[in-house]
Amino acid sequence: MVITLYHAKISPPSRGVLMTIRALGLNCEIKEISLFTGEQYGDEYKKINPRSKVPALVDGDITVCESRAIACYLCNKYAKGDKASLYPSDANARAIVDMQLYAGEWAAQNYLTYLNPAGVFRRGEKPKYETEPQVKDSLTYTENLLKKHKFIAGDNLTIADFFSFTDVLFLDLVNFSLDDFPLVKAWMQNIKSLLYTSEVNDEGLKLGKDGFEAKLNPPKETGF
Ligand SMILES: N[C@@H](CCC(=O)N[C@@H](CS)C(=O)NCC(=O)O)C(=O)O
């Protein structure tokens, strides 16, 4: 059975799921959904996710939406041997991963409000720079986690790292400095060193950065 991932390169939660797929070594068919042309609002995609959001995953007769739920499902179903620690089965260890997955939604929302990608791309708005304190609150939360352990949910790499990583990486759209968060910076480098990180993230990040640059600093008319 082929797993199908409905994905958008620019989307951090889509990339978090793809990092999970790569970490588990699963085969999957990727269907790229063009958020720029509004493909997510078309009848075809609404049959997959009536909420018009990516990512979504179809595996045989089950369809799962919500990126973190998809990653948990994939680990529950396919993580074997040394991959099992990505989403540990021990109730206490799993509770910590789940907690950080949910807390990650709060951080993601703070980053998204600040970057305002829908406003920048669709309505000619600017990022909401005035919400920087909320971004710093979320980064401080992550910095404090990393004072206690090497990864987001303990001393092992878990799926919580993938989602926190893709969300923090998104701040690069406006070259947000992580200098005040040295442990976050070092942990980002650590995750970047994984074999699949670059393949999953680089193109989408470049797409976002180029798009932001074109919208926020359009070339000046020369008058000629
Ligand atoms: N909580 C959801 C968030 C999904 C989400 O907001 N996806 C965005 C891309 S990052 C999307 O599909 N936006 C399309 C739209 O709102 O038109 C998840 O983690 O899957």
mmCIF file of C-alpha atoms and ligand atoms in Angstrom:
data_model
loop_
_atom_site.group_PDB
_atom_site.id
_atom_site.type_symbol
_atom_site.label_atom_id
_atom_site.label_comp_id
_atom_site.label_asym_id
_atom_site.label_seq_id
_atom_site.Cartn_x
_atom_site.Cartn_y
_atom_site.Cartn_z
ATOM 1 C CA MET A 1 0.000 0.000 0.000
ATOM 2 C CA VAL A 2 1.404 3.394 -0.991
ATOM 3 C CA ILE A 3 1.107 6.213 1.504
ATOM 4 C CA THR A 4 0.087 9.515 -0.099
ATOM 5 C CA LEU A 5 1.098 12.793 1.523
ATOM 6 C CA TYR A 6 -0.710 15.953 0.451
ATOM 7 C CA HIS A 7 1.978 18.507 1.026
ATOM 8 C CA ALA A 8 3.089 22.057 0.282
ATOM 9 C CA LYS A 9 6.807 22.757 0.261
ATOM 10 C CA ILE A 10 6.338 26.154 1.864
ATOM 11 C CA SER A 11 4.281 24.747 4.757
ATOM 12 C CA PRO A 12 6.177 24.023 8.016
ATOM 13 C CA PRO A 13 3.680 21.403 9.272
ATOM 14 C CA SER A 14 3.866 19.615 5.879
ATOM 15 C CA ARG A 15 7.642 19.507 6.214
ATOM 16 C CA GLY A 16 7.376 18.255 9.807
ATOM 17 C CA VAL A 17 5.390 15.276 8.522
ATOM 18 C CA LEU A 18 7.840 14.674 5.678
ATOM 19 C CA MET A 19 10.741 14.697 8.171
ATOM 20 C CA THR A 20 8.848 12.013 10.137
ATOM 21 C CA ILE A 21 8.375 9.961 6.955
ATOM 22 C CA ARG A 22 12.063 10.263 6.097
ATOM 23 C CA ALA A 23 13.146 9.428 9.673
ATOM 24 C CA LEU A 24 10.977 6.296 9.581
ATOM 25 C CA GLY A 25 12.339 5.381 6.136
ATOM 26 C CA LEU A 26 8.845 5.029 4.626
ATOM 27 C CA ASN A 27 8.007 5.126 0.939
ATOM 28 C CA CYS A 28 5.440 7.731 0.091
ATOM 29 C CA GLU A 29 3.900 9.456 -2.873
ATOM 30 C CA ILE A 30 3.932 13.234 -2.470
ATOM 31 C CA LYS A 31 1.111 15.277 -3.977
ATOM 32 C CA GLU A 32 2.100 18.917 -3.972
ATOM 33 C CA ILE A 33 -0.847 21.238 -3.326
ATOM 34 C CA SER A 34 -0.409 24.757 -4.642
ATOM 35 C CA LEU A 35 -1.436 27.098 -1.844
ATOM 36 C CA PHE A 36 -0.605 30.085 -4.067
ATOM 37 C CA THR A 37 -3.273 29.169 -6.634
ATOM 38 C CA GLY A 38 -5.795 28.142 -3.968
ATOM 39 C CA GLU A 39 -5.807 24.448 -4.884
ATOM 40 C CA GLN A 40 -6.628 23.677 -1.238
ATOM 41 C CA TYR A 41 -10.072 25.275 -1.724
ATOM 42 C CA GLY A 42 -10.944 23.161 -4.770
ATOM 43 C CA ASP A 43 -13.589 20.414 -4.587
ATOM 44 C CA GLU A 44 -10.960 17.721 -5.245
ATOM 45 C CA TYR A 45 -8.807 18.600 -2.231
ATOM 46 C CA LYS A 46 -11.816 19.307 0.006
ATOM 47 C CA LYS A 47 -12.687 15.616 -0.348
ATOM 48 C CA ILE A 48 -9.342 14.920 1.393
ATOM 49 C CA ASN A 49 -9.464 17.741 3.936
ATOM 50 C CA PRO A 50 -12.752 19.664 4.155
ATOM 51 C CA ARG A 51 -10.856 22.314 6.187
ATOM 52 C CA SER A 52 -8.641 23.077 3.156
ATOM 53 C CA LYS A 53 -5.369 22.732 5.061
ATOM 54 C CA VAL A 54 -2.186 20.845 4.277
ATOM 55 C CA PRO A 55 -0.781 18.428 5.175
ATOM 56 C CA ALA A 56 -3.087 15.419 4.902
ATOM 57 C CA LEU A 57 -2.199 11.773 4.605
ATOM 58 C CA VAL A 58 -4.016 8.888 2.943
ATOM 59 C CA ASP A 59 -2.914 5.386 3.884
ATOM 60 C CA GLY A 60 -5.223 2.727 2.457
ATOM 61 C CA ASP A 61 -8.667 3.370 3.865
ATOM 62 C CA ILE A 62 -7.658 5.971 6.437
ATOM 63 C CA THR A 63 -7.252 9.722 5.873
ATOM 64 C CA VAL A 64 -5.515 11.691 8.616
ATOM 65 C CA CYS A 65 -5.302 15.488 8.763
ATOM 66 C CA GLU A 66 -3.446 17.688 11.283
ATOM 67 C CA SER A 67 0.305 17.332 10.992
ATOM 68 C CA ARG A 68 1.060 16.248 14.549
ATOM 69 C CA ALA A 69 -1.717 13.646 14.498
ATOM 70 C CA ILE A 70 -0.305 12.342 11.199
ATOM 71 C CA ALA A 71 3.198 11.985 12.693
ATOM 72 C CA CYS A 72 1.798 10.147 15.748
ATOM 73 C CA TYR A 73 -0.210 7.837 13.475
ATOM 74 C CA LEU A 74 2.812 7.022 11.321
ATOM 75 C CA CYS A 75 4.928 6.216 14.380
ATOM 76 C CA ASN A 76 2.140 4.153 15.983
ATOM 77 C CA LYS A 77 1.787 2.145 12.801
ATOM 78 C CA TYR A 78 5.286 1.926 11.362
ATOM 79 C CA ALA A 79 7.992 2.780 13.939
ATOM 80 C CA LYS A 80 9.965 -0.372 14.686
ATOM 81 C CA GLY A 81 13.283 -1.084 16.445
ATOM 82 C CA ASP A 82 15.494 1.952 16.928
ATOM 83 C CA LYS A 83 12.841 4.202 15.271
ATOM 84 C CA ALA A 84 10.408 3.561 18.157
ATOM 85 C CA SER A 85 12.069 6.260 20.274
ATOM 86 C CA LEU A 86 10.751 8.905 17.840
ATOM 87 C CA TYR A 87 7.406 8.504 19.648
ATOM 88 C CA PRO A 88 8.094 6.424 22.754
ATOM 89 C CA SER A 89 5.483 3.935 23.966
ATOM 90 C CA ASP A 90 6.279 4.438 27.671
ATOM 91 C CA ALA A 91 3.326 6.469 29.024
ATOM 92 C CA ASN A 92 5.464 9.069 30.813
ATOM 93 C CA ALA A 93 7.906 9.602 27.962
ATOM 94 C CA ARG A 94 5.021 9.805 25.488
ATOM 95 C CA ALA A 95 3.167 12.337 27.660
ATOM 96 C CA ILE A 96 6.181 14.651 27.449
ATOM 97 C CA VAL A 97 6.328 14.314 23.647
ATOM 98 C CA ASP A 98 2.570 14.924 23.393
ATOM 99 C CA MET A 99 2.865 17.954 25.689
ATOM 100 C CA GLN A 100 5.560 19.485 23.479
ATOM 101 C CA LEU A 101 3.603 18.696 20.309
ATOM 102 C CA TYR A 102 0.600 20.589 21.707
ATOM 103 C CA ALA A 103 2.767 23.403 23.103
ATOM 104 C CA GLY A 104 4.352 23.573 19.667
ATOM 105 C CA GLU A 105 0.968 24.595 18.236
ATOM 106 C CA TRP A 106 1.046 27.647 20.528
ATOM 107 C CA ALA A 107 4.535 28.566 19.357
ATOM 108 C CA ALA A 108 3.598 27.975 15.701
ATOM 109 C CA GLN A 109 0.616 30.299 16.088
ATOM 110 C CA ASN A 110 2.841 33.020 17.569
ATOM 111 C CA TYR A 111 5.311 32.719 14.670
ATOM 112 C CA LEU A 112 2.511 32.674 12.121
ATOM 113 C CA THR A 113 0.821 35.761 13.587
ATOM 114 C CA TYR A 114 4.170 37.584 13.466
ATOM 115 C CA LEU A 115 5.143 36.540 9.928
ATOM 116 C CA ASN A 116 1.576 37.002 8.636
ATOM 117 C CA PRO A 117 2.269 34.998 5.451
ATOM 118 C CA ALA A 118 -1.347 35.040 4.251
ATOM 119 C CA GLY A 119 -1.412 38.835 4.612
ATOM 120 C CA VAL A 120 1.982 39.298 2.955
ATOM 121 C CA PHE A 121 1.296 36.984 0.017
ATOM 122 C CA ARG A 122 -2.390 37.685 -0.577
ATOM 123 C CA ARG A 123 -3.163 41.175 0.713
ATOM 124 C CA GLY A 124 0.020 43.211 0.356
ATOM 125 C CA GLU A 125 0.425 43.505 4.148
ATOM 126 C CA LYS A 126 3.598 43.515 6.246
ATOM 127 C CA PRO A 127 4.622 41.031 8.931
ATOM 128 C CA LYS A 128 3.138 41.995 12.296
ATOM 129 C CA TYR A 129 6.432 43.125 13.807
ATOM 130 C CA GLU A 130 4.610 44.458 16.874
ATOM 131 C CA THR A 131 3.984 40.854 17.993
ATOM 132 C CA GLU A 132 7.731 40.154 18.393
ATOM 133 C CA PRO A 133 7.344 39.772 22.220
ATOM 134 C CA GLN A 134 5.108 36.715 21.659
ATOM 135 C CA VAL A 135 7.728 35.205 19.307
ATOM 136 C CA LYS A 136 10.375 35.776 21.981
ATOM 137 C CA ASP A 137 8.111 34.159 24.619
ATOM 138 C CA SER A 138 7.902 31.018 22.495
ATOM 139 C CA LEU A 139 11.640 30.972 21.795
ATOM 140 C CA THR A 140 12.339 31.480 25.513
ATOM 141 C CA TYR A 141 10.095 28.506 26.276
ATOM 142 C CA THR A 142 12.125 26.391 23.821
ATOM 143 C CA GLU A 143 15.434 27.753 25.148
ATOM 144 C CA ASN A 144 14.392 26.718 28.669
ATOM 145 C CA LEU A 145 13.520 23.189 27.509
ATOM 146 C CA LEU A 146 16.962 22.896 25.955
ATOM 147 C CA LYS A 147 18.601 23.937 29.254
ATOM 148 C CA LYS A 148 17.187 20.706 30.699
ATOM 149 C CA HIS A 149 17.823 18.276 27.842
ATOM 150 C CA LYS A 150 19.417 17.886 24.445
ATOM 151 C CA PHE A 151 16.184 17.711 22.443
ATOM 152 C CA ILE A 152 12.695 19.201 22.799
ATOM 153 C CA ALA A 153 11.148 16.325 24.750
ATOM 154 C CA GLY A 154 14.167 14.735 26.421
ATOM 155 C CA ASP A 155 17.592 13.441 25.523
ATOM 156 C CA ASN A 156 16.371 11.590 22.419
ATOM 157 C CA LEU A 157 15.266 12.931 19.062
ATOM 158 C CA THR A 158 11.456 12.723 18.766
ATOM 159 C CA ILE A 159 8.775 13.918 16.388
ATOM 160 C CA ALA A 160 8.374 16.999 18.642
ATOM 161 C CA ASP A 161 11.785 18.137 17.350
ATOM 162 C CA PHE A 162 10.640 17.990 13.732
ATOM 163 C CA PHE A 163 7.678 20.302 14.259
ATOM 164 C CA SER A 164 9.500 22.764 16.507
ATOM 165 C CA PHE A 165 12.330 22.813 13.972
ATOM 166 C CA THR A 166 10.201 23.584 10.916
ATOM 167 C CA ASP A 167 8.319 26.266 12.873
ATOM 168 C CA VAL A 168 11.467 28.042 14.132
ATOM 169 C CA LEU A 169 13.022 27.711 10.658
ATOM 170 C CA PHE A 170 10.052 29.658 9.242
ATOM 171 C CA LEU A 171 11.300 32.741 11.140
ATOM 172 C CA ASP A 172 14.126 32.794 8.616
ATOM 173 C CA LEU A 173 11.625 34.316 6.170
ATOM 174 C CA VAL A 174 12.431 37.654 7.824
ATOM 175 C CA ASN A 175 15.981 36.676 8.889
ATOM 176 C CA PHE A 176 14.888 36.657 12.538
ATOM 177 C CA SER A 177 18.022 36.541 14.706
ATOM 178 C CA LEU A 178 18.350 33.669 17.156
ATOM 179 C CA ASP A 179 21.400 35.262 18.819
ATOM 180 C CA ASP A 180 19.489 35.743 22.098
ATOM 181 C CA PHE A 181 18.656 32.017 22.093
ATOM 182 C CA PRO A 182 21.999 30.204 21.881
ATOM 183 C CA LEU A 183 20.642 26.780 22.822
ATOM 184 C CA VAL A 184 17.882 27.037 20.217
ATOM 185 C CA LYS A 185 20.526 28.057 17.681
ATOM 186 C CA ALA A 186 22.747 25.062 18.535
ATOM 187 C CA TRP A 187 19.783 22.659 18.520
ATOM 188 C CA MET A 188 18.705 23.998 15.075
ATOM 189 C CA GLN A 189 22.219 23.218 13.804
ATOM 190 C CA ASN A 190 21.972 19.746 15.314
ATOM 191 C CA ILE A 191 18.659 19.049 13.524
ATOM 192 C CA LYS A 192 20.091 20.525 10.292
ATOM 193 C CA SER A 193 22.818 17.885 10.431
ATOM 194 C CA LEU A 194 20.290 15.043 10.054
ATOM 195 C CA LEU A 195 20.566 13.383 6.661
ATOM 196 C CA TYR A 196 17.096 14.324 5.424
ATOM 197 C CA THR A 197 16.660 17.861 6.851
ATOM 198 C CA SER A 198 18.057 19.705 3.887
ATOM 199 C CA GLU A 199 16.187 17.645 1.285
ATOM 200 C CA VAL A 200 12.875 18.200 3.092
ATOM 201 C CA ASN A 201 13.245 21.878 3.996
ATOM 202 C CA ASP A 202 15.586 23.848 1.747
ATOM 203 C CA GLU A 203 13.373 24.298 -1.285
ATOM 204 C CA GLY A 204 10.294 25.296 0.692
ATOM 205 C CA LEU A 205 12.249 27.768 2.793
ATOM 206 C CA LYS A 206 13.791 29.344 -0.312
ATOM 207 C CA LEU A 207 10.347 29.601 -1.892
ATOM 208 C CA GLY A 208 9.091 31.435 1.198
ATOM 209 C CA LYS A 209 12.122 33.712 1.466
ATOM 210 C CA ASP A 210 12.084 34.646 -2.217
ATOM 211 C CA GLY A 211 8.335 35.273 -2.031
ATOM 212 C CA PHE A 212 8.692 37.500 1.040
ATOM 213 C CA GLU A 213 11.574 39.412 -0.532
ATOM 214 C CA ALA A 214 9.574 40.048 -3.716
ATOM 215 C CA LYS A 215 6.517 41.226 -1.746
ATOM 216 C CA LEU A 216 8.297 43.269 0.929
ATOM 217 C CA ASN A 217 11.132 44.753 -1.177
ATOM 218 C CA PRO A 218 9.835 44.899 -4.750
ATOM 219 C CA PRO A 219 12.364 46.195 -7.316
ATOM 220 C CA LYS A 220 12.162 49.992 -7.647
ATOM 221 C CA GLU A 221 10.897 51.580 -10.875
ATOM 222 C CA THR A 222 13.878 53.230 -12.610
ATOM 223 C CA GLY A 223 11.774 55.656 -14.621
ATOM 224 C CA PHE A 224 13.280 54.506 -17.884
HETATM 225 N N1 LIG B 1 -2.690 22.715 12.645
HETATM 226 C C1 LIG B 1 -2.593 22.383 11.245
HETATM 227 C C2 LIG B 1 -2.202 23.636 10.482
HETATM 228 C C3 LIG B 1 -2.278 23.416 8.987
HETATM 229 C C4 LIG B 1 -2.141 24.723 8.223
HETATM 230 O O1 LIG B 1 -2.504 25.813 8.734
HETATM 231 N N2 LIG B 1 -1.664 24.612 6.995
HETATM 232 C C5 LIG B 1 -1.519 25.792 6.172
HETATM 233 C C6 LIG B 1 -0.145 25.786 5.501
HETATM 234 S S1 LIG B 1 1.128 25.937 6.721
HETATM 235 C C7 LIG B 1 -2.554 25.749 5.063
HETATM 236 O O2 LIG B 1 -2.879 24.702 4.574
HETATM 237 N N3 LIG B 1 -3.065 26.922 4.680
HETATM 238 C C8 LIG B 1 -3.953 27.025 3.569
HETATM 239 C C9 LIG B 1 -5.024 28.045 3.782
HETATM 240 O O3 LIG B 1 -5.324 28.359 4.959
HETATM 241 O O4 LIG B 1 -5.558 28.518 2.791
HETATM 242 C C10 LIG B 1 -1.558 21.271 11.051
HETATM 243 O O5 LIG B 1 -0.625 21.222 11.852
HETATM 244 O O6 LIG B 1 -1.717 20.457 10.139
#
